PDB file of C-alpha atoms in Angstrom:
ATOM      1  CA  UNK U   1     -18.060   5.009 -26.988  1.00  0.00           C
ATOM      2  CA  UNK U   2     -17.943   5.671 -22.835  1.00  0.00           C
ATOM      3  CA  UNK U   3     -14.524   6.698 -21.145  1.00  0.00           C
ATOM      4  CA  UNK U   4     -14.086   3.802 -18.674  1.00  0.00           C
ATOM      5  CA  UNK U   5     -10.112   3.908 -17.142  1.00  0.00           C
ATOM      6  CA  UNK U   6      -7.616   6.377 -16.401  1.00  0.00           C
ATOM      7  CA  UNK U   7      -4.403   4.125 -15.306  1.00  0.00           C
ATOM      8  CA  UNK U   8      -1.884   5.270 -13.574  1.00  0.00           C
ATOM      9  CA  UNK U   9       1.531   3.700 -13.583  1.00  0.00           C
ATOM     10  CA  UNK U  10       3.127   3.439 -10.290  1.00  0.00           C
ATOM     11  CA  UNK U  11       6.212   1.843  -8.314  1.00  0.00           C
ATOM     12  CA  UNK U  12       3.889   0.114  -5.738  1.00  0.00           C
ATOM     13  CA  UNK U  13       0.387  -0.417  -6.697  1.00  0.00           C
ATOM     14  CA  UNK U  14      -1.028  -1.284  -2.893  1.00  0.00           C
ATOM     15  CA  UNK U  15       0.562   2.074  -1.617  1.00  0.00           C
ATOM     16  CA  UNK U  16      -0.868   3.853  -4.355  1.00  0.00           C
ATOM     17  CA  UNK U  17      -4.196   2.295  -3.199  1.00  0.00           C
ATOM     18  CA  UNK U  18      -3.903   2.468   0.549  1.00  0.00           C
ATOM     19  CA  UNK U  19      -3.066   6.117  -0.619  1.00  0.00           C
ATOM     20  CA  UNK U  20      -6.179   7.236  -2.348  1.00  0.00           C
ATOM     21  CA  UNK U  21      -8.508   5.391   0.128  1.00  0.00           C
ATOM     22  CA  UNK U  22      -6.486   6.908   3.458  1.00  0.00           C
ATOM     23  CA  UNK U  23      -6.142  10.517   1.648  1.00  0.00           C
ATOM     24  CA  UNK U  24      -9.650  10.773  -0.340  1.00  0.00           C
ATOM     25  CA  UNK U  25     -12.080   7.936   1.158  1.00  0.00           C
ATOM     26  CA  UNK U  26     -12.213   6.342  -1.807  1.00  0.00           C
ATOM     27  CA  UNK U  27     -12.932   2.618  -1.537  1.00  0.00           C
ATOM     28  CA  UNK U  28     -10.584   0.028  -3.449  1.00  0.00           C
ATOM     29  CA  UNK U  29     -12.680  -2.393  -5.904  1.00  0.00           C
ATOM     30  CA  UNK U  30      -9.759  -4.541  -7.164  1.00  0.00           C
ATOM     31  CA  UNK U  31      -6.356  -5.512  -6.442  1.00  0.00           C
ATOM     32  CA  UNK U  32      -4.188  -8.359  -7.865  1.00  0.00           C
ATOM     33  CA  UNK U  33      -2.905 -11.208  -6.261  1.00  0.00           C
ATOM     34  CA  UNK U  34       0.535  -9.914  -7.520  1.00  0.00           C
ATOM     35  CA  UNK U  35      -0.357  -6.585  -6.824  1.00  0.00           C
ATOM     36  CA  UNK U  36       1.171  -5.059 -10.019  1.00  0.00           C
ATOM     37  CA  UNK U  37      -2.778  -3.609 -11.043  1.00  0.00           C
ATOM     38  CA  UNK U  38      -5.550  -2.182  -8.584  1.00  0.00           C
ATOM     39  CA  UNK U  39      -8.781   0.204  -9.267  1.00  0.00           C
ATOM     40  CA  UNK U  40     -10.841   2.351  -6.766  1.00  0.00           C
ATOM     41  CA  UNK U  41     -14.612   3.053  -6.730  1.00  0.00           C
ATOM     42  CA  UNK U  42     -14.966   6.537  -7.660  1.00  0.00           C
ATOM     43  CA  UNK U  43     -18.596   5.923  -9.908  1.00  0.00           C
ATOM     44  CA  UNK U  44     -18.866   5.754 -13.655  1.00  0.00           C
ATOM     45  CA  UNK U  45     -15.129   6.513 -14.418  1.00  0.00           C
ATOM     46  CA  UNK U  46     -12.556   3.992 -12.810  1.00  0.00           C
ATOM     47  CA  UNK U  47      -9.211   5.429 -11.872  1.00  0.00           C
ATOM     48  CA  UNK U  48      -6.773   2.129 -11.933  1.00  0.00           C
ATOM     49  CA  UNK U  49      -2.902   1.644 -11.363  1.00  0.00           C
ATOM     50  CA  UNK U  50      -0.511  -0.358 -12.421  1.00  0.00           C
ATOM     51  CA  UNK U  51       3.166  -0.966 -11.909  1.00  0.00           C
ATOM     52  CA  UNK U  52       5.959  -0.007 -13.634  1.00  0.00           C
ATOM     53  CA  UNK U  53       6.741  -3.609 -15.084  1.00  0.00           C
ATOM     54  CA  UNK U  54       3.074  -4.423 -16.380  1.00  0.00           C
ATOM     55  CA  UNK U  55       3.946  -1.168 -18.188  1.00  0.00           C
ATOM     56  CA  UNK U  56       6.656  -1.944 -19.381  1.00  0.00           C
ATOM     57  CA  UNK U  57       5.759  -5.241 -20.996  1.00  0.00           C
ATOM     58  CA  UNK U  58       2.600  -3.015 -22.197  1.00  0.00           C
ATOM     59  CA  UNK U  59       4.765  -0.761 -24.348  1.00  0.00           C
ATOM     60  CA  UNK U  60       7.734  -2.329 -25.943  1.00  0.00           C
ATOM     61  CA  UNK U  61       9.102   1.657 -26.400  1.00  0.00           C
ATOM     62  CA  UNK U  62       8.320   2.270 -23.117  1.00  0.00           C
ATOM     63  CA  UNK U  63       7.098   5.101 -21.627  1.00  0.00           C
ATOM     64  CA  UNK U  64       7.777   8.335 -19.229  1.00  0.00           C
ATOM     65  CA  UNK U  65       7.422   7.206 -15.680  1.00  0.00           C
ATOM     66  CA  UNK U  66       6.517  10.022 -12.809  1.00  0.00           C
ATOM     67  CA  UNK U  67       9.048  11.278 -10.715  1.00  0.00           C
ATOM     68  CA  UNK U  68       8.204  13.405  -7.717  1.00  0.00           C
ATOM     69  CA  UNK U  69      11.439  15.503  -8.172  1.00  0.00           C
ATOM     70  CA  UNK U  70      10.646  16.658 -11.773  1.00  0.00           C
ATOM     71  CA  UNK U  71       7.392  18.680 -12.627  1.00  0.00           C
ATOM     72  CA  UNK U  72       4.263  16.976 -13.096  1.00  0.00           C
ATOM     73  CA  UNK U  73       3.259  15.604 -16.408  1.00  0.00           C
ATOM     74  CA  UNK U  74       0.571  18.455 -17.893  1.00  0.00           C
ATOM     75  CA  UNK U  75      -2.405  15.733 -16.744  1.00  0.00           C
ATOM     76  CA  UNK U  76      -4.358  16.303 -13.593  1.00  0.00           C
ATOM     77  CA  UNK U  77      -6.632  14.215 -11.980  1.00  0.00           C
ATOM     78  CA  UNK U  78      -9.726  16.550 -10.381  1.00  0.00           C
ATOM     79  CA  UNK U  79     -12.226  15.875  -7.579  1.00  0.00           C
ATOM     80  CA  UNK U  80     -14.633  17.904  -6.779  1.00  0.00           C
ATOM     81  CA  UNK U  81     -15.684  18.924  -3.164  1.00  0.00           C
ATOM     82  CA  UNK U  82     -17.679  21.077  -1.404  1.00  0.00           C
ATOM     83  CA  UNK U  83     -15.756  21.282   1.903  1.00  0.00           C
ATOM     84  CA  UNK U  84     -12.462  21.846   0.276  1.00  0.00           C
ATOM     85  CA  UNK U  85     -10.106  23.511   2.952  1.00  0.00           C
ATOM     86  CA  UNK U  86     -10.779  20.172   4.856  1.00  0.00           C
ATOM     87  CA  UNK U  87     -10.167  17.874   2.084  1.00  0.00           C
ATOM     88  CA  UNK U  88      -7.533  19.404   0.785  1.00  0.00           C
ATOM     89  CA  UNK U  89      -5.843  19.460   3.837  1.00  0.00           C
ATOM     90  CA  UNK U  90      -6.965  15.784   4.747  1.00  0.00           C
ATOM     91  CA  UNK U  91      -4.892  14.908   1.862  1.00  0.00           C
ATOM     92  CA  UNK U  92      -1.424  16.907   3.153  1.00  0.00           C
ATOM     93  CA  UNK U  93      -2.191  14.764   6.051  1.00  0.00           C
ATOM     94  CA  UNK U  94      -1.857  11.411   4.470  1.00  0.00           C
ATOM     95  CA  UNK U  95       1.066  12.088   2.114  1.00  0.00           C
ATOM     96  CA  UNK U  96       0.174  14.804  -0.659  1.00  0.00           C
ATOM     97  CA  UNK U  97       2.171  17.633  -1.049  1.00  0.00           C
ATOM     98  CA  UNK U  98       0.494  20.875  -2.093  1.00  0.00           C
ATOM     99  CA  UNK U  99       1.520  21.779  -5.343  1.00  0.00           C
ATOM    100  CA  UNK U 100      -0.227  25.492  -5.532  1.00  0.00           C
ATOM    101  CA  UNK U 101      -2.608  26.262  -2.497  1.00  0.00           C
ATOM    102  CA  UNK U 102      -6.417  27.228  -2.808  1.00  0.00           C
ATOM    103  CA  UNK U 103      -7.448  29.830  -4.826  1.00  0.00           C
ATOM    104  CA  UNK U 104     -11.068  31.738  -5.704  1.00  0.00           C
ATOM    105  CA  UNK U 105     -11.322  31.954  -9.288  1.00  0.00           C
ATOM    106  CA  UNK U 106     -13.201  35.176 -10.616  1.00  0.00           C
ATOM    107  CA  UNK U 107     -15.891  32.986 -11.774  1.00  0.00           C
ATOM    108  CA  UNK U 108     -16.222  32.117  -7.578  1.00  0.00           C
ATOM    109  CA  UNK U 109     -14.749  28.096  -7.925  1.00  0.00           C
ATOM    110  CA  UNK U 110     -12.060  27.354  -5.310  1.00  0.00           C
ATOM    111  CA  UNK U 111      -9.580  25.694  -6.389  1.00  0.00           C
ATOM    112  CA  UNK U 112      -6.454  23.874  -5.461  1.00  0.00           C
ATOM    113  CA  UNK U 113      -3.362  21.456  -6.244  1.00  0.00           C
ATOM    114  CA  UNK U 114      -1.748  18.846  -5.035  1.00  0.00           C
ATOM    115  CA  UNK U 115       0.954  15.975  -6.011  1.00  0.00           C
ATOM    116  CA  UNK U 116      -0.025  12.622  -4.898  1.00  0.00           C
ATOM    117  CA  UNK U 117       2.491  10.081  -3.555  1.00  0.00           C
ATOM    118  CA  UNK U 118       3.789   9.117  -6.576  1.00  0.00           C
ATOM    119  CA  UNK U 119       4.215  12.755  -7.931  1.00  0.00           C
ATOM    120  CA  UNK U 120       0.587  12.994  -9.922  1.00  0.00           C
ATOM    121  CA  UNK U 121      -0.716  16.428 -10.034  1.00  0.00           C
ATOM    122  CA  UNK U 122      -4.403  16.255  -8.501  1.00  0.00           C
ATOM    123  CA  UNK U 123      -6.639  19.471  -8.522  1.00  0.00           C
ATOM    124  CA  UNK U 124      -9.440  19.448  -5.561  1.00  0.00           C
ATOM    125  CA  UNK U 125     -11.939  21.670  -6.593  1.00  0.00           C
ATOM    126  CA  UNK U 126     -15.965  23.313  -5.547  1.00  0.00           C
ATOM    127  CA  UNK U 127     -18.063  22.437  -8.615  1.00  0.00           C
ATOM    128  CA  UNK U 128     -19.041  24.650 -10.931  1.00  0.00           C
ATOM    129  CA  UNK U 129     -22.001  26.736 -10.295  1.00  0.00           C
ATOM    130  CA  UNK U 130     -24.516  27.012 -12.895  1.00  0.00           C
ATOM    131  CA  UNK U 131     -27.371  29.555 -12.882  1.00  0.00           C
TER     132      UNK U 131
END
């Protein structure tokens, strides 16, 4: 077994896109013709969306859809960095929204949250030291 997707559902799947890659540099690897389902070169692990209407004929009980005037969902999406004030605010520049601003952790990680354009909560991080 090998975790391959995290999917996203979204109102527009090419914002979303244009998004990440504007925001985060990340590079887009697929987008439909109908543009209801897109993914982003990140390396092993793919982080796809997909619209609110593929989802919906996904799950016939349908499901919780983000909304950037309630709290996030308890699900974050992380990226690590090592020049983090810049990327962090790089991000505010394109269209996040800080959610909780960048902290040192006792253990010495910085840390930091944001909401992405549709309301996801995304933490930009250091990486961990080990010794």
């Amino acid at each position: 077994m090998k975790y391959a997707y995290t999917i996203l559902y979204v109102e527009s799947v090419s914002e979303t896109i244009e998004f990440y890659e504007k925001a985060f540099g990340f590079n887009r690897k697929f987008l439909t013709p109908e543009s209801d389902y897109g993914e982003l070169i990140l390396g092993e692990t793919t982080i796809a969306f997909a619209s609110i209407e593929l989802g919906n004929s996904n799950f016939k009980s349908g499901f919780e859809k983000i909304s950037k005037s309630q709290k996030p969902f308890g699900v974050e999406l992380v990226f690590t960095t090592e020049n983090i004030e810049k990327d962090f605010q790089s991000a505010i520049n394109f269209g996040a929204t800080e959610f909780e601003p960048i902290i040192e952790k006792p253990w010495g990680q910085k840390v930091g949250y944001l909401r992405d354009n549709n309301g996801f909560l995304i933490e930009i991080c250091t990486p961990m030291k080990t010794e």
